[in-house]
């Protein structure tokens, strides 16, 4: 199976402007392509995962990725997929976030020997002359056409500022600059970026002639992928100081049954034949597929050693075996105890699994609490501190909240 055919088979391609030419370039390793990343935080999150994996996959096939950091566009914000205006960021904050992105991207992309580039659109956007932009770029954009873009239609209901309205022009100009500077001939982006991407393709052709090669591709689930980065407790970051390797592993271990094979196809580098075999898996076998997904992605981001530790800790949680020391933990203190013991409600509140004893009581009475895999419905249940020696006990509330509690 050739490269482009595999991208389609993995469910990564939604729309293209010239499929035959794109297919030829990708398969022959002649694509110089870019994907943009807005430095709105100091860490990438799992919503960026699809783009990073795609860049790695295409680079392995001989194509050249350009990771474009939006240091310039981040100063005004992107209305795409948003219902409100993004807050302004200082240049110092943006520069710090860019440096953090560089380190994380290096786990996916090989930047050595000119095999890939990392560019920052601040290098050309911040020095633009407003009048020159109006004269040189403005005539190539139709306001009527721009207003038909879905990203603008959504914002028009609440009010679209002139500042945000310029985002399509700036992103289009990015592609034009990358084409001129680095021979970038292809751009990838989410389905919510389609109008902006077409604007860039059209700008190149209008400025440089119809023979200029500029292609666009959208990723099928990139906008859904952004949602992947959010959970009830916040974002799932690639930075281990924000989301531990164990929490990262657990995020993927807990994906919905209907999503596990989709994630395996789109995000892992396992052969499609192996994944197709899992199509027939049911029941407990799906948990095995989730373990495979979680291990592969944790290994990709945090390395084999951390992936193995997370796997062991997860097995300790789900099956009562393995090493539990790498899961979220709480060390009991003497002040948590009364006469050398602590009751179940105290365990939940001291560890942060419940915000109050009344909340903890409801959790226990509703059957949502277990200790070392055994459901506990007795609100008066008490535990001696000796039982928390060594690895301690794993206390779980609901399906996804758990803490290893041990004696300090």
Short mmCIF file of C-alpha atoms in Angstrom, two decimals:
data_model
loop_
_atom_site.label_atom_id
_atom_site.label_comp_id
_atom_site.label_asym_id
_atom_site.label_seq_id
_atom_site.Cartn_x
_atom_site.Cartn_y
_atom_site.Cartn_z
CA UNK A 1 0.00 0.00 0.00
CA UNK A 2 1.41 3.39 -1.02
CA UNK A 3 1.59 6.36 1.31
CA UNK A 4 -1.44 8.33 0.16
CA UNK A 5 -3.57 5.20 -0.06
CA UNK A 6 -2.63 4.40 3.54
CA UNK A 7 -3.58 7.91 4.69
CA UNK A 8 -7.02 7.38 3.17
CA UNK A 9 -7.31 3.88 4.66
CA UNK A 10 -6.46 5.26 8.10
CA UNK A 11 -9.28 7.81 7.80
CA UNK A 12 -7.03 10.87 7.70
CA UNK A 13 -8.07 12.55 4.45
CA UNK A 14 -11.34 14.47 4.06
CA UNK A 15 -10.93 16.93 1.18
CA UNK A 16 -8.26 17.69 -1.41
CA UNK A 17 -7.96 20.19 -4.23
CA UNK A 18 -6.21 17.95 -6.76
CA UNK A 19 -6.13 14.36 -5.58
CA UNK A 20 -4.11 12.82 -8.42
CA UNK A 21 -1.31 15.35 -8.19
CA UNK A 22 -1.30 15.30 -4.39
CA UNK A 23 -1.19 11.50 -4.40
CA UNK A 24 1.77 11.51 -6.80
CA UNK A 25 3.75 14.05 -4.77
CA UNK A 26 3.14 12.31 -1.44
CA UNK A 27 3.91 8.83 -2.79
CA UNK A 28 7.14 10.02 -4.42
CA UNK A 29 8.27 11.91 -1.30
CA UNK A 30 8.18 15.27 -3.09
CA UNK A 31 5.76 17.06 -0.79
CA UNK A 32 7.09 19.99 1.22
CA UNK A 33 4.10 20.52 3.46
CA UNK A 34 3.18 22.61 6.46
CA UNK A 35 0.81 22.38 9.39
CA UNK A 36 0.22 25.35 11.67
CA UNK A 37 0.25 25.38 15.48
CA UNK A 38 -1.01 28.31 17.56
CA UNK A 39 1.24 28.84 20.63
CA UNK A 40 -1.64 29.67 22.97
CA UNK A 41 -0.23 27.50 25.79
CA UNK A 42 3.21 26.32 26.88
CA UNK A 43 2.49 22.72 25.88
CA UNK A 44 0.94 20.84 23.01
CA UNK A 45 -2.05 18.65 23.91
CA UNK A 46 -3.68 15.55 22.45
CA UNK A 47 -5.75 17.73 20.14
CA UNK A 48 -2.48 18.27 18.22
CA UNK A 49 -1.74 14.57 18.16
CA UNK A 50 -3.20 13.78 14.77
CA UNK A 51 -1.21 16.52 13.08
CA UNK A 52 2.05 15.44 14.76
CA UNK A 53 1.53 11.79 13.86
CA UNK A 54 0.70 12.73 10.27
CA UNK A 55 3.88 14.79 9.99
CA UNK A 56 5.92 11.90 11.34
CA UNK A 57 4.24 9.45 8.97
CA UNK A 58 4.84 11.61 5.89
CA UNK A 59 8.43 12.38 6.89
CA UNK A 60 9.13 8.65 7.19
CA UNK A 61 8.03 8.38 3.54
CA UNK A 62 10.57 10.99 2.44
CA UNK A 63 8.39 14.10 2.47
CA UNK A 64 9.53 17.29 4.22
CA UNK A 65 7.40 18.76 7.01
CA UNK A 66 7.33 22.39 8.07
CA UNK A 67 5.92 23.01 11.53
CA UNK A 68 4.65 26.57 11.39
CA UNK A 69 4.31 28.25 14.77
CA UNK A 70 1.77 31.06 14.71
CA UNK A 71 3.81 33.56 16.67
CA UNK A 72 2.34 36.37 14.58
CA UNK A 73 -1.26 35.21 14.20
CA UNK A 74 -1.42 34.35 17.92
CA UNK A 75 -1.22 38.07 18.59
CA UNK A 76 -4.67 38.56 17.06
CA UNK A 77 -6.37 35.18 17.51
CA UNK A 78 -8.12 32.79 15.14
CA UNK A 79 -11.94 32.88 14.86
CA UNK A 80 -12.08 29.37 13.36
CA UNK A 81 -14.27 27.06 15.40
CA UNK A 82 -14.75 29.69 18.12
CA UNK A 83 -17.77 31.56 19.40
CA UNK A 84 -15.80 34.35 21.06
CA UNK A 85 -12.60 36.32 20.59
CA UNK A 86 -9.37 34.89 21.91
CA UNK A 87 -7.53 36.91 24.55
CA UNK A 88 -4.48 38.88 23.46
CA UNK A 89 -1.08 37.42 24.33
CA UNK A 90 2.18 39.23 25.01
CA UNK A 91 5.20 38.63 22.78
CA UNK A 92 7.14 37.26 25.78
CA UNK A 93 4.46 34.65 26.49
CA UNK A 94 4.30 33.64 22.83
CA UNK A 95 8.10 33.30 22.59
CA UNK A 96 8.15 31.10 25.70
CA UNK A 97 5.40 28.87 24.31
CA UNK A 98 7.22 28.55 20.98
CA UNK A 99 10.32 27.23 22.74
CA UNK A 100 8.23 24.65 24.60
CA UNK A 101 6.61 23.51 21.35
CA UNK A 102 10.00 22.99 19.71
CA UNK A 103 11.10 20.51 22.37
CA UNK A 104 7.88 18.49 22.22
CA UNK A 105 7.74 18.38 18.43
CA UNK A 106 11.23 16.91 18.31
CA UNK A 107 9.82 13.64 19.68
CA UNK A 108 7.81 13.28 16.49
CA UNK A 109 9.74 15.14 13.82
CA UNK A 110 13.42 14.84 12.85
CA UNK A 111 14.69 18.39 12.35
CA UNK A 112 18.29 17.32 11.63
CA UNK A 113 20.04 17.78 8.28
CA UNK A 114 17.27 19.93 6.81
CA UNK A 115 14.81 17.00 6.99
CA UNK A 116 12.21 19.33 8.48
CA UNK A 117 11.80 22.99 9.29
CA UNK A 118 10.32 24.90 12.18
CA UNK A 119 9.13 28.33 11.08
CA UNK A 120 7.46 31.18 12.94
CA UNK A 121 5.11 33.45 11.01
CA UNK A 122 6.10 36.33 13.28
CA UNK A 123 9.24 36.50 11.12
CA UNK A 124 7.24 37.94 8.22
CA UNK A 125 3.91 39.10 9.63
CA UNK A 126 5.23 41.49 12.28
CA UNK A 127 7.20 43.53 9.75
CA UNK A 128 4.44 43.90 7.17
CA UNK A 129 3.54 47.41 6.05
CA UNK A 130 -0.21 47.95 6.26
CA UNK A 131 -0.53 50.01 3.07
CA UNK A 132 1.60 47.54 1.10
CA UNK A 133 -0.60 44.68 2.31
CA UNK A 134 -3.72 46.55 1.19
CA UNK A 135 -2.22 47.22 -2.25
CA UNK A 136 -0.41 43.93 -2.79
CA UNK A 137 -2.61 41.34 -1.06
CA UNK A 138 -6.01 42.94 -0.52
CA UNK A 139 -7.13 42.91 -4.19
CA UNK A 140 -6.92 39.11 -4.28
CA UNK A 141 -9.62 38.60 -1.61
CA UNK A 142 -13.36 39.01 -2.11
CA UNK A 143 -15.19 40.18 1.02
CA UNK A 144 -18.40 38.55 -0.21
CA UNK A 145 -16.61 35.25 -0.59
CA UNK A 146 -14.86 35.54 2.76
CA UNK A 147 -18.17 36.06 4.55
CA UNK A 148 -19.44 32.72 3.24
CA UNK A 149 -16.72 30.89 5.21
CA UNK A 150 -18.19 28.88 8.06
CA UNK A 151 -15.71 30.24 10.60
CA UNK A 152 -16.89 33.79 9.92
CA UNK A 153 -20.58 32.94 9.77
CA UNK A 154 -20.40 31.51 13.29
CA UNK A 155 -18.74 34.66 14.64
CA UNK A 156 -21.01 37.08 12.79
CA UNK A 157 -23.85 36.18 15.13
CA UNK A 158 -21.97 37.52 18.17
CA UNK A 159 -19.90 40.11 16.39
CA UNK A 160 -16.78 39.66 14.28
CA UNK A 161 -14.09 42.29 14.79
CA UNK A 162 -12.12 43.69 11.86
CA UNK A 163 -9.02 42.36 13.59
CA UNK A 164 -10.33 38.77 13.44
CA UNK A 165 -11.63 39.27 9.91
CA UNK A 166 -8.03 39.65 8.78
CA UNK A 167 -7.07 36.17 10.00
CA UNK A 168 -7.90 34.47 6.70
CA UNK A 169 -5.66 36.93 4.85
CA UNK A 170 -2.82 36.36 7.31
CA UNK A 171 -3.06 32.56 7.10
CA UNK A 172 -3.22 32.73 3.32
CA UNK A 173 -0.16 34.95 3.34
CA UNK A 174 1.64 32.34 5.46
CA UNK A 175 1.29 29.78 2.67
CA UNK A 176 2.45 32.33 0.13
CA UNK A 177 5.57 33.13 2.20
CA UNK A 178 6.34 29.46 2.86
CA UNK A 179 5.98 28.73 -0.86
CA UNK A 180 8.37 31.57 -1.72
CA UNK A 181 10.92 30.92 1.03
CA UNK A 182 11.03 27.14 1.31
CA UNK A 183 9.27 25.72 -1.73
CA UNK A 184 6.33 24.62 0.39
CA UNK A 185 3.87 23.07 -2.05
CA UNK A 186 1.25 21.57 0.24
CA UNK A 187 -0.70 22.50 3.36
CA UNK A 188 -2.63 20.34 5.80
CA UNK A 189 -5.23 21.51 8.29
CA UNK A 190 -8.47 20.70 10.01
CA UNK A 191 -11.84 20.84 8.29
CA UNK A 192 -12.53 24.12 10.11
CA UNK A 193 -9.51 25.62 8.27
CA UNK A 194 -10.65 24.72 4.75
CA UNK A 195 -11.66 28.26 3.69
CA UNK A 196 -8.39 29.74 4.98
CA UNK A 197 -6.40 27.07 3.18
CA UNK A 198 -8.19 27.63 -0.11
CA UNK A 199 -7.43 31.34 0.31
CA UNK A 200 -3.71 30.56 0.48
CA UNK A 201 -3.81 28.32 -2.59
CA UNK A 202 -5.69 30.98 -4.55
CA UNK A 203 -3.32 33.75 -3.44
CA UNK A 204 -0.28 31.84 -4.73
CA UNK A 205 -1.91 31.20 -8.08
CA UNK A 206 -3.08 34.80 -8.45
CA UNK A 207 0.29 36.25 -7.47
CA UNK A 208 2.59 33.79 -9.20
CA UNK A 209 0.50 32.45 -12.06
CA UNK A 210 -1.68 29.41 -12.68
CA UNK A 211 1.33 27.12 -13.04
CA UNK A 212 2.33 27.64 -9.40
CA UNK A 213 1.86 24.38 -7.55
CA UNK A 214 0.07 24.76 -4.25
CA UNK A 215 -2.09 21.99 -2.81
CA UNK A 216 -4.45 21.75 0.12
CA UNK A 217 -5.58 18.77 2.16
CA UNK A 218 -7.79 18.65 5.24
CA UNK A 219 -7.63 16.06 7.98
CA UNK A 220 -10.90 14.26 8.52
CA UNK A 221 -11.17 14.63 12.28
CA UNK A 222 -8.82 17.42 13.20
CA UNK A 223 -11.61 19.54 14.65
CA UNK A 224 -12.78 16.48 16.58
CA UNK A 225 -9.17 15.88 17.50
CA UNK A 226 -9.11 19.26 19.23
CA UNK A 227 -11.94 18.01 21.41
CA UNK A 228 -9.81 14.98 22.28
CA UNK A 229 -7.59 17.31 24.27
CA UNK A 230 -10.33 18.19 26.72
CA UNK A 231 -11.67 16.10 29.58
CA UNK A 232 -13.86 16.93 32.54
CA UNK A 233 -10.77 17.84 34.54
CA UNK A 234 -9.15 19.96 31.83
CA UNK A 235 -6.73 19.44 28.98
CA UNK A 236 -4.60 16.35 28.35
CA UNK A 237 -1.15 17.79 27.75
CA UNK A 238 1.98 16.26 26.23
CA UNK A 239 4.09 17.93 28.93
CA UNK A 240 4.60 15.34 31.71
CA UNK A 241 4.58 18.12 34.31
CA UNK A 242 1.01 18.99 33.31
CA UNK A 243 -0.31 15.49 32.53
CA UNK A 244 1.71 12.62 34.00
CA UNK A 245 2.57 9.66 31.75
CA UNK A 246 0.16 7.56 33.82
CA UNK A 247 -2.69 10.05 33.37
CA UNK A 248 -1.85 10.27 29.68
CA UNK A 249 -1.96 6.47 29.41
CA UNK A 250 -5.26 6.34 31.30
CA UNK A 251 -6.80 8.91 28.96
CA UNK A 252 -6.30 6.58 26.01
CA UNK A 253 -7.06 3.45 28.07
CA UNK A 254 -10.50 4.93 28.75
CA UNK A 255 -11.52 5.86 25.19
CA UNK A 256 -15.02 4.75 24.17
CA UNK A 257 -15.36 1.28 22.65
CA UNK A 258 -16.52 2.75 19.33
CA UNK A 259 -13.45 5.01 19.10
CA UNK A 260 -10.60 2.64 19.92
CA UNK A 261 -10.06 1.22 16.41
CA UNK A 262 -10.44 4.66 14.85
CA UNK A 263 -7.72 5.99 17.15
CA UNK A 264 -5.48 3.00 16.46
CA UNK A 265 -5.73 3.62 12.73
CA UNK A 266 -5.24 7.37 12.81
CA UNK A 267 -2.70 7.79 15.60
CA UNK A 268 -0.52 4.70 15.89
CA UNK A 269 2.08 3.28 13.52
CA UNK A 270 0.87 -0.30 13.85
CA UNK A 271 0.30 -2.06 10.51
CA UNK A 272 -3.25 -1.72 9.22
CA UNK A 273 -3.44 -5.50 8.86
CA UNK A 274 -2.88 -5.88 12.61
CA UNK A 275 -5.53 -3.27 13.40
CA UNK A 276 -8.00 -4.82 10.96
CA UNK A 277 -7.66 -8.09 12.87
CA UNK A 278 -8.95 -6.28 15.95
CA UNK A 279 -12.19 -5.45 14.11
CA UNK A 280 -13.44 -8.84 15.19
CA UNK A 281 -12.57 -8.34 18.85
CA UNK A 282 -15.43 -8.04 21.32
CA UNK A 283 -15.99 -7.68 25.05
CA UNK A 284 -12.83 -8.04 27.10
CA UNK A 285 -10.74 -8.10 23.93
CA UNK A 286 -11.63 -4.44 23.40
CA UNK A 287 -9.87 -3.69 26.69
CA UNK A 288 -6.79 -5.33 25.23
CA UNK A 289 -7.10 -3.07 22.17
CA UNK A 290 -7.33 -0.05 24.49
CA UNK A 291 -4.19 -1.19 26.30
CA UNK A 292 -2.38 -1.43 22.97
CA UNK A 293 -3.56 2.06 21.99
CA UNK A 294 -2.58 3.57 25.33
CA UNK A 295 0.85 1.91 25.34
CA UNK A 296 1.70 2.88 21.76
CA UNK A 297 0.78 6.55 22.23
CA UNK A 298 2.40 6.87 25.66
CA UNK A 299 5.56 5.34 24.23
CA UNK A 300 5.48 7.81 21.36
CA UNK A 301 5.22 10.83 23.67
CA UNK A 302 7.05 9.74 26.83
CA UNK A 303 9.27 6.82 25.79
CA UNK A 304 9.19 3.06 26.40
CA UNK A 305 10.19 3.14 30.05
CA UNK A 306 7.40 5.53 31.06
CA UNK A 307 4.91 3.62 28.91
CA UNK A 308 5.77 0.36 30.69
CA UNK A 309 5.43 2.00 34.11
CA UNK A 310 2.06 3.45 33.17
CA UNK A 311 0.89 0.10 31.83
CA UNK A 312 1.87 -1.67 35.03
CA UNK A 313 0.13 0.95 37.16
CA UNK A 314 -2.99 0.71 35.01
CA UNK A 315 -3.09 -3.07 35.31
CA UNK A 316 -2.82 -2.69 39.07
CA UNK A 317 -5.86 -0.44 38.93
CA UNK A 318 -8.00 -2.56 36.62
CA UNK A 319 -6.89 -6.09 37.40
CA UNK A 320 -5.34 -5.92 40.85
CA UNK A 321 -1.89 -6.82 39.53
CA UNK A 322 1.20 -4.92 38.47
CA UNK A 323 3.02 -1.97 39.98
CA UNK A 324 0.69 0.69 41.42
CA UNK A 325 3.44 3.09 42.49
CA UNK A 326 3.22 5.16 39.30
CA UNK A 327 -0.43 6.14 39.57
CA UNK A 328 -1.64 9.35 41.31
CA UNK A 329 -0.88 8.98 45.00
CA UNK A 330 -1.67 10.49 48.38
CA UNK A 331 0.43 9.98 51.49
CA UNK A 332 -1.65 9.64 54.65
CA UNK A 333 -0.51 11.79 57.54
CA UNK A 334 -1.00 11.23 61.25
CA UNK A 335 -3.44 14.13 61.39
CA UNK A 336 -5.66 12.27 58.89
CA UNK A 337 -6.08 9.45 61.41
CA UNK A 338 -8.18 9.06 64.53
CA UNK A 339 -6.98 6.46 67.02
CA UNK A 340 -4.76 4.99 64.29
CA UNK A 341 -7.65 4.54 61.82
CA UNK A 342 -9.41 6.41 59.03
CA UNK A 343 -12.92 5.82 57.73
CA UNK A 344 -13.92 5.55 54.06
CA UNK A 345 -15.30 9.08 54.02
CA UNK A 346 -12.01 10.39 55.40
CA UNK A 347 -10.08 8.52 52.72
CA UNK A 348 -12.13 10.13 49.96
CA UNK A 349 -11.87 13.66 51.32
CA UNK A 350 -8.20 13.53 52.41
CA UNK A 351 -7.11 12.21 48.99
CA UNK A 352 -9.21 14.77 47.09
CA UNK A 353 -11.52 12.18 45.52
CA UNK A 354 -14.44 13.98 47.20
CA UNK A 355 -14.81 17.63 48.10
CA UNK A 356 -16.59 17.03 51.41
CA UNK A 357 -17.74 14.24 53.70
CA UNK A 358 -21.33 14.70 52.53
CA UNK A 359 -20.23 14.27 48.91
CA UNK A 360 -18.14 11.25 49.92
CA UNK A 361 -21.16 9.75 51.70
CA UNK A 362 -23.28 10.06 48.54
CA UNK A 363 -20.54 8.45 46.47
CA UNK A 364 -20.32 5.47 48.82
CA UNK A 365 -24.10 5.04 49.19
CA UNK A 366 -24.56 5.13 45.43
CA UNK A 367 -22.04 2.30 44.97
CA UNK A 368 -19.44 4.39 43.20
CA UNK A 369 -16.50 3.68 45.51
CA UNK A 370 -14.14 0.71 45.64
CA UNK A 371 -11.02 -0.09 47.66
CA UNK A 372 -8.50 -2.44 46.06
CA UNK A 373 -11.12 -3.45 43.52
CA UNK A 374 -13.85 -4.26 46.07
CA UNK A 375 -16.97 -2.10 46.09
CA UNK A 376 -17.55 -0.41 49.43
CA UNK A 377 -21.11 0.68 50.37
CA UNK A 378 -20.69 0.91 54.15
CA UNK A 379 -20.22 4.58 55.05
CA UNK A 380 -18.89 3.55 58.48
CA UNK A 381 -16.14 1.30 57.10
CA UNK A 382 -12.82 2.06 58.80
CA UNK A 383 -9.21 1.10 57.98
CA UNK A 384 -6.19 0.76 60.26
CA UNK A 385 -3.07 2.63 59.24
CA UNK A 386 -1.11 -0.65 59.06
CA UNK A 387 -3.17 -1.54 55.96
CA UNK A 388 -1.59 1.35 54.08
CA UNK A 389 1.99 0.17 54.50
CA UNK A 390 4.06 -0.57 51.40
CA UNK A 391 2.14 0.14 48.19
CA UNK A 392 -0.96 1.07 50.18
CA UNK A 393 -4.50 0.76 48.83
CA UNK A 394 -6.04 1.90 45.55
CA UNK A 395 -9.24 3.87 46.16
CA UNK A 396 -11.48 4.48 43.17
CA UNK A 397 -14.46 6.80 42.75
CA UNK A 398 -16.51 6.34 39.61
CA UNK A 399 -14.86 4.96 36.49
CA UNK A 400 -11.94 7.32 36.06
CA UNK A 401 -11.03 8.84 39.45
CA UNK A 402 -8.54 6.92 41.58
CA UNK A 403 -5.68 7.43 43.99
CA UNK A 404 -3.11 5.12 45.54
CA UNK A 405 -3.18 5.91 49.26
CA UNK A 406 -0.22 4.90 51.39
CA UNK A 407 1.15 5.71 54.85
CA UNK A 408 3.86 8.37 54.86
#
